[in-house]
């Protein structure tokens, strides 16, 4: 069994050309975590521990007017043109496919995997405040991953599973190529 490193959902709003492709990795599920549980831990592994409605508001705001969304956040100049820009929003998070309303908005879905032993080793090297209690990975993190993955696979289709052991540039190149293909497909429908 492989573990998720991150899930990536992609939303595209098609413009007139891909010469001015605007890729924005804005929405990160970690930004919407409920502060801490009764033990002082941030629980990332359940939907009720996340402010998903707040995350949805951000995604809806971007989808309604991506140029204005980015301008309000100071990510593009006030006077920049929108005539021939194409916008792509990349939403990442561990549970983004488990929240149906968000999942249904994606044009593309990617699930980055790594083996259990690599995931456990990487987790053990991270520094948390407060630190994970003994056996937290095997007793909580891994079982929640398995539960969430099973649910995700039951409710979500068309997921591309990516090998998280491949070089980052290779994985990114594959996703970038897929995004360009999807953009071409969407522009052909216009």
GROMACS .gro file of C-alpha atoms in nm:
model
  190
    1UNK     CA    1   0.000   0.000   0.000
    2UNK     CA    2   0.124   0.349  -0.080
    3UNK     CA    3   0.060   0.661   0.120
    4UNK     CA    4  -0.055   0.997  -0.004
    5UNK     CA    5   0.195   1.274  -0.004
    6UNK     CA    6  -0.059   1.523  -0.135
    7UNK     CA    7  -0.367   1.532  -0.349
    8UNK     CA    8  -0.390   1.787  -0.624
    9UNK     CA    9  -0.711   1.898  -0.790
   10UNK     CA   10  -0.700   2.124  -1.093
   11UNK     CA   11  -0.963   2.373  -1.207
   12UNK     CA   12  -0.921   2.547  -1.540
   13UNK     CA   13  -1.102   2.850  -1.672
   14UNK     CA   14  -1.035   2.862  -2.039
   15UNK     CA   15  -0.922   3.180  -2.212
   16UNK     CA   16  -0.856   3.254  -2.577
   17UNK     CA   17  -0.493   3.141  -2.586
   18UNK     CA   18  -0.244   2.949  -2.378
   19UNK     CA   19   0.032   3.204  -2.446
   20UNK     CA   20  -0.051   3.374  -2.116
   21UNK     CA   21  -0.121   3.071  -1.901
   22UNK     CA   22  -0.171   3.172  -1.538
   23UNK     CA   23  -0.101   2.879  -1.307
   24UNK     CA   24  -0.188   2.956  -0.949
   25UNK     CA   25  -0.123   2.726  -0.657
   26UNK     CA   26  -0.330   2.922  -0.414
   27UNK     CA   27  -0.562   2.701  -0.222
   28UNK     CA   28  -0.388   2.478   0.028
   29UNK     CA   29  -0.606   2.269   0.258
   30UNK     CA   30  -0.361   2.318   0.546
   31UNK     CA   31  -0.468   2.684   0.552
   32UNK     CA   32  -0.816   2.575   0.664
   33UNK     CA   33  -0.734   2.351   0.962
   34UNK     CA   34  -0.930   2.397   1.283
   35UNK     CA   35  -0.667   2.528   1.528
   36UNK     CA   36  -0.611   2.237   1.772
   37UNK     CA   37  -0.790   1.950   1.940
   38UNK     CA   38  -0.819   1.893   2.316
   39UNK     CA   39  -0.470   1.739   2.324
   40UNK     CA   40  -0.313   2.039   2.151
   41UNK     CA   41  -0.277   1.867   1.812
   42UNK     CA   42  -0.381   1.991   1.470
   43UNK     CA   43  -0.590   1.707   1.333
   44UNK     CA   44  -0.551   1.713   0.955
   45UNK     CA   45  -0.704   1.373   0.898
   46UNK     CA   46  -1.080   1.428   0.921
   47UNK     CA   47  -1.305   1.662   0.725
   48UNK     CA   48  -1.466   1.799   1.041
   49UNK     CA   49  -1.122   1.923   1.149
   50UNK     CA   50  -1.110   2.147   0.842
   51UNK     CA   51  -1.296   2.466   0.758
   52UNK     CA   52  -1.411   2.324   0.424
   53UNK     CA   53  -1.683   2.585   0.375
   54UNK     CA   54  -1.419   2.858   0.403
   55UNK     CA   55  -1.204   2.674   0.151
   56UNK     CA   56  -1.505   2.641  -0.080
   57UNK     CA   57  -1.567   3.018  -0.058
   58UNK     CA   58  -1.209   3.078  -0.173
   59UNK     CA   59  -1.244   2.839  -0.467
   60UNK     CA   60  -1.585   2.982  -0.567
   61UNK     CA   61  -1.441   3.333  -0.550
   62UNK     CA   62  -1.156   3.232  -0.779
   63UNK     CA   63  -1.390   3.052  -1.017
   64UNK     CA   64  -1.625   3.350  -1.039
   65UNK     CA   65  -1.348   3.593  -1.140
   66UNK     CA   66  -0.992   3.460  -1.120
   67UNK     CA   67  -0.836   3.788  -1.233
   68UNK     CA   68  -1.014   3.989  -0.964
   69UNK     CA   69  -0.946   3.720  -0.703
   70UNK     CA   70  -0.571   3.744  -0.771
   71UNK     CA   71  -0.575   4.124  -0.796
   72UNK     CA   72  -0.742   4.159  -0.454
   73UNK     CA   73  -0.467   3.949  -0.304
   74UNK     CA   74  -0.190   4.150  -0.467
   75UNK     CA   75  -0.081   3.859  -0.684
   76UNK     CA   76  -0.120   4.050  -1.012
   77UNK     CA   77  -0.105   4.418  -1.102
   78UNK     CA   78  -0.423   4.627  -1.083
   79UNK     CA   79  -0.390   4.741  -1.442
   80UNK     CA   80  -0.303   4.407  -1.599
   81UNK     CA   81  -0.517   4.291  -1.890
   82UNK     CA   82  -0.745   3.988  -1.882
   83UNK     CA   83  -0.816   3.972  -2.255
   84UNK     CA   84  -0.608   3.669  -2.342
   85UNK     CA   85  -0.519   3.518  -2.007
   86UNK     CA   86  -0.597   3.164  -1.914
   87UNK     CA   87  -0.627   3.074  -1.546
   88UNK     CA   88  -0.558   2.743  -1.377
   89UNK     CA   89  -0.605   2.696  -1.005
   90UNK     CA   90  -0.428   2.409  -0.833
   91UNK     CA   91  -0.591   2.306  -0.506
   92UNK     CA   92  -0.387   2.078  -0.284
   93UNK     CA   93  -0.470   1.891   0.030
   94UNK     CA   94  -0.496   1.553   0.192
   95UNK     CA   95  -0.876   1.537   0.188
   96UNK     CA   96  -0.978   1.751  -0.109
   97UNK     CA   97  -1.133   1.456  -0.292
   98UNK     CA   98  -1.327   1.345   0.016
   99UNK     CA   99  -1.532   1.667   0.020
  100UNK     CA  100  -1.784   1.608  -0.258
  101UNK     CA  101  -1.871   1.972  -0.339
  102UNK     CA  102  -1.504   2.055  -0.388
  103UNK     CA  103  -1.423   1.730  -0.566
  104UNK     CA  104  -1.703   1.787  -0.817
  105UNK     CA  105  -1.546   2.119  -0.923
  106UNK     CA  106  -1.217   1.970  -1.041
  107UNK     CA  107  -1.138   1.923  -1.408
  108UNK     CA  108  -0.843   1.700  -1.317
  109UNK     CA  109  -0.742   1.497  -1.011
  110UNK     CA  110  -0.398   1.380  -0.904
  111UNK     CA  111  -0.304   1.168  -0.606
  112UNK     CA  112   0.066   1.159  -0.521
  113UNK     CA  113   0.170   0.836  -0.348
  114UNK     CA  114   0.472   0.710  -0.160
  115UNK     CA  115   0.520   0.372   0.011
  116UNK     CA  116   0.430   0.330   0.379
  117UNK     CA  117   0.792   0.302   0.495
  118UNK     CA  118   0.898   0.620   0.310
  119UNK     CA  119   0.596   0.809   0.442
  120UNK     CA  120   0.667   0.697   0.799
  121UNK     CA  121   1.034   0.795   0.770
  122UNK     CA  122   0.949   1.139   0.628
  123UNK     CA  123   0.691   1.196   0.900
  124UNK     CA  124   0.943   1.104   1.169
  125UNK     CA  125   1.186   1.365   1.035
  126UNK     CA  126   0.934   1.651   1.053
  127UNK     CA  127   0.926   1.874   1.357
  128UNK     CA  128   0.583   1.935   1.509
  129UNK     CA  129   0.483   2.156   1.800
  130UNK     CA  130   0.368   1.974   2.001
  131UNK     CA  131   0.557   1.665   1.880
  132UNK     CA  132   0.372   1.351   1.778
  133UNK     CA  133   0.320   1.117   2.076
  134UNK     CA  134   0.478   0.771   2.055
  135UNK     CA  135   0.317   0.541   1.794
  136UNK     CA  136   0.105   0.827   1.656
  137UNK     CA  137   0.184   0.743   1.293
  138UNK     CA  138   0.091   0.375   1.322
  139UNK     CA  139  -0.191   0.429   1.570
  140UNK     CA  140  -0.362   0.729   1.412
  141UNK     CA  141  -0.208   0.879   1.098
  142UNK     CA  142  -0.179   0.559   0.893
  143UNK     CA  143  -0.522   0.416   0.988
  144UNK     CA  144  -0.685   0.751   0.905
  145UNK     CA  145  -0.501   0.759   0.573
  146UNK     CA  146  -0.634   0.411   0.488
  147UNK     CA  147  -0.988   0.508   0.589
  148UNK     CA  148  -0.980   0.835   0.394
  149UNK     CA  149  -0.826   0.673   0.088
  150UNK     CA  150  -1.092   0.401   0.083
  151UNK     CA  151  -1.364   0.666   0.100
  152UNK     CA  152  -1.193   0.875  -0.169
  153UNK     CA  153  -1.168   0.580  -0.406
  154UNK     CA  154  -1.534   0.495  -0.343
  155UNK     CA  155  -1.666   0.845  -0.424
  156UNK     CA  156  -1.412   0.974  -0.676
  157UNK     CA  157  -1.336   0.867  -1.028
  158UNK     CA  158  -1.079   0.976  -1.282
  159UNK     CA  159  -0.788   1.009  -1.039
  160UNK     CA  160  -0.437   0.994  -1.183
  161UNK     CA  161  -0.209   0.823  -0.933
  162UNK     CA  162   0.144   0.966  -0.937
  163UNK     CA  163   0.459   0.795  -0.808
  164UNK     CA  164   0.600   1.019  -0.535
  165UNK     CA  165   0.935   0.843  -0.557
  166UNK     CA  166   1.001   0.979  -0.905
  167UNK     CA  167   1.202   1.300  -0.936
  168UNK     CA  168   0.989   1.608  -0.866
  169UNK     CA  169   1.068   1.758  -1.208
  170UNK     CA  170   0.943   1.444  -1.383
  171UNK     CA  171   0.616   1.441  -1.187
  172UNK     CA  172   0.560   1.813  -1.243
  173UNK     CA  173   0.634   1.782  -1.616
  174UNK     CA  174   0.373   1.506  -1.650
  175UNK     CA  175   0.109   1.712  -1.468
  176UNK     CA  176   0.197   2.025  -1.667
  177UNK     CA  177   0.161   1.831  -1.993
  178UNK     CA  178  -0.179   1.697  -1.881
  179UNK     CA  179  -0.292   2.051  -1.792
  180UNK     CA  180  -0.198   2.174  -2.139
  181UNK     CA  181  -0.389   1.887  -2.298
  182UNK     CA  182  -0.697   1.965  -2.086
  183UNK     CA  183  -0.676   2.333  -2.176
  184UNK     CA  184  -0.661   2.245  -2.546
  185UNK     CA  185  -0.963   2.018  -2.501
  186UNK     CA  186  -1.160   2.288  -2.317
  187UNK     CA  187  -1.069   2.551  -2.576
  188UNK     CA  188  -1.186   2.317  -2.852
  189UNK     CA  189  -1.530   2.309  -2.686
  190UNK     CA  190  -1.563   2.691  -2.683
   0.00000   0.00000   0.00000
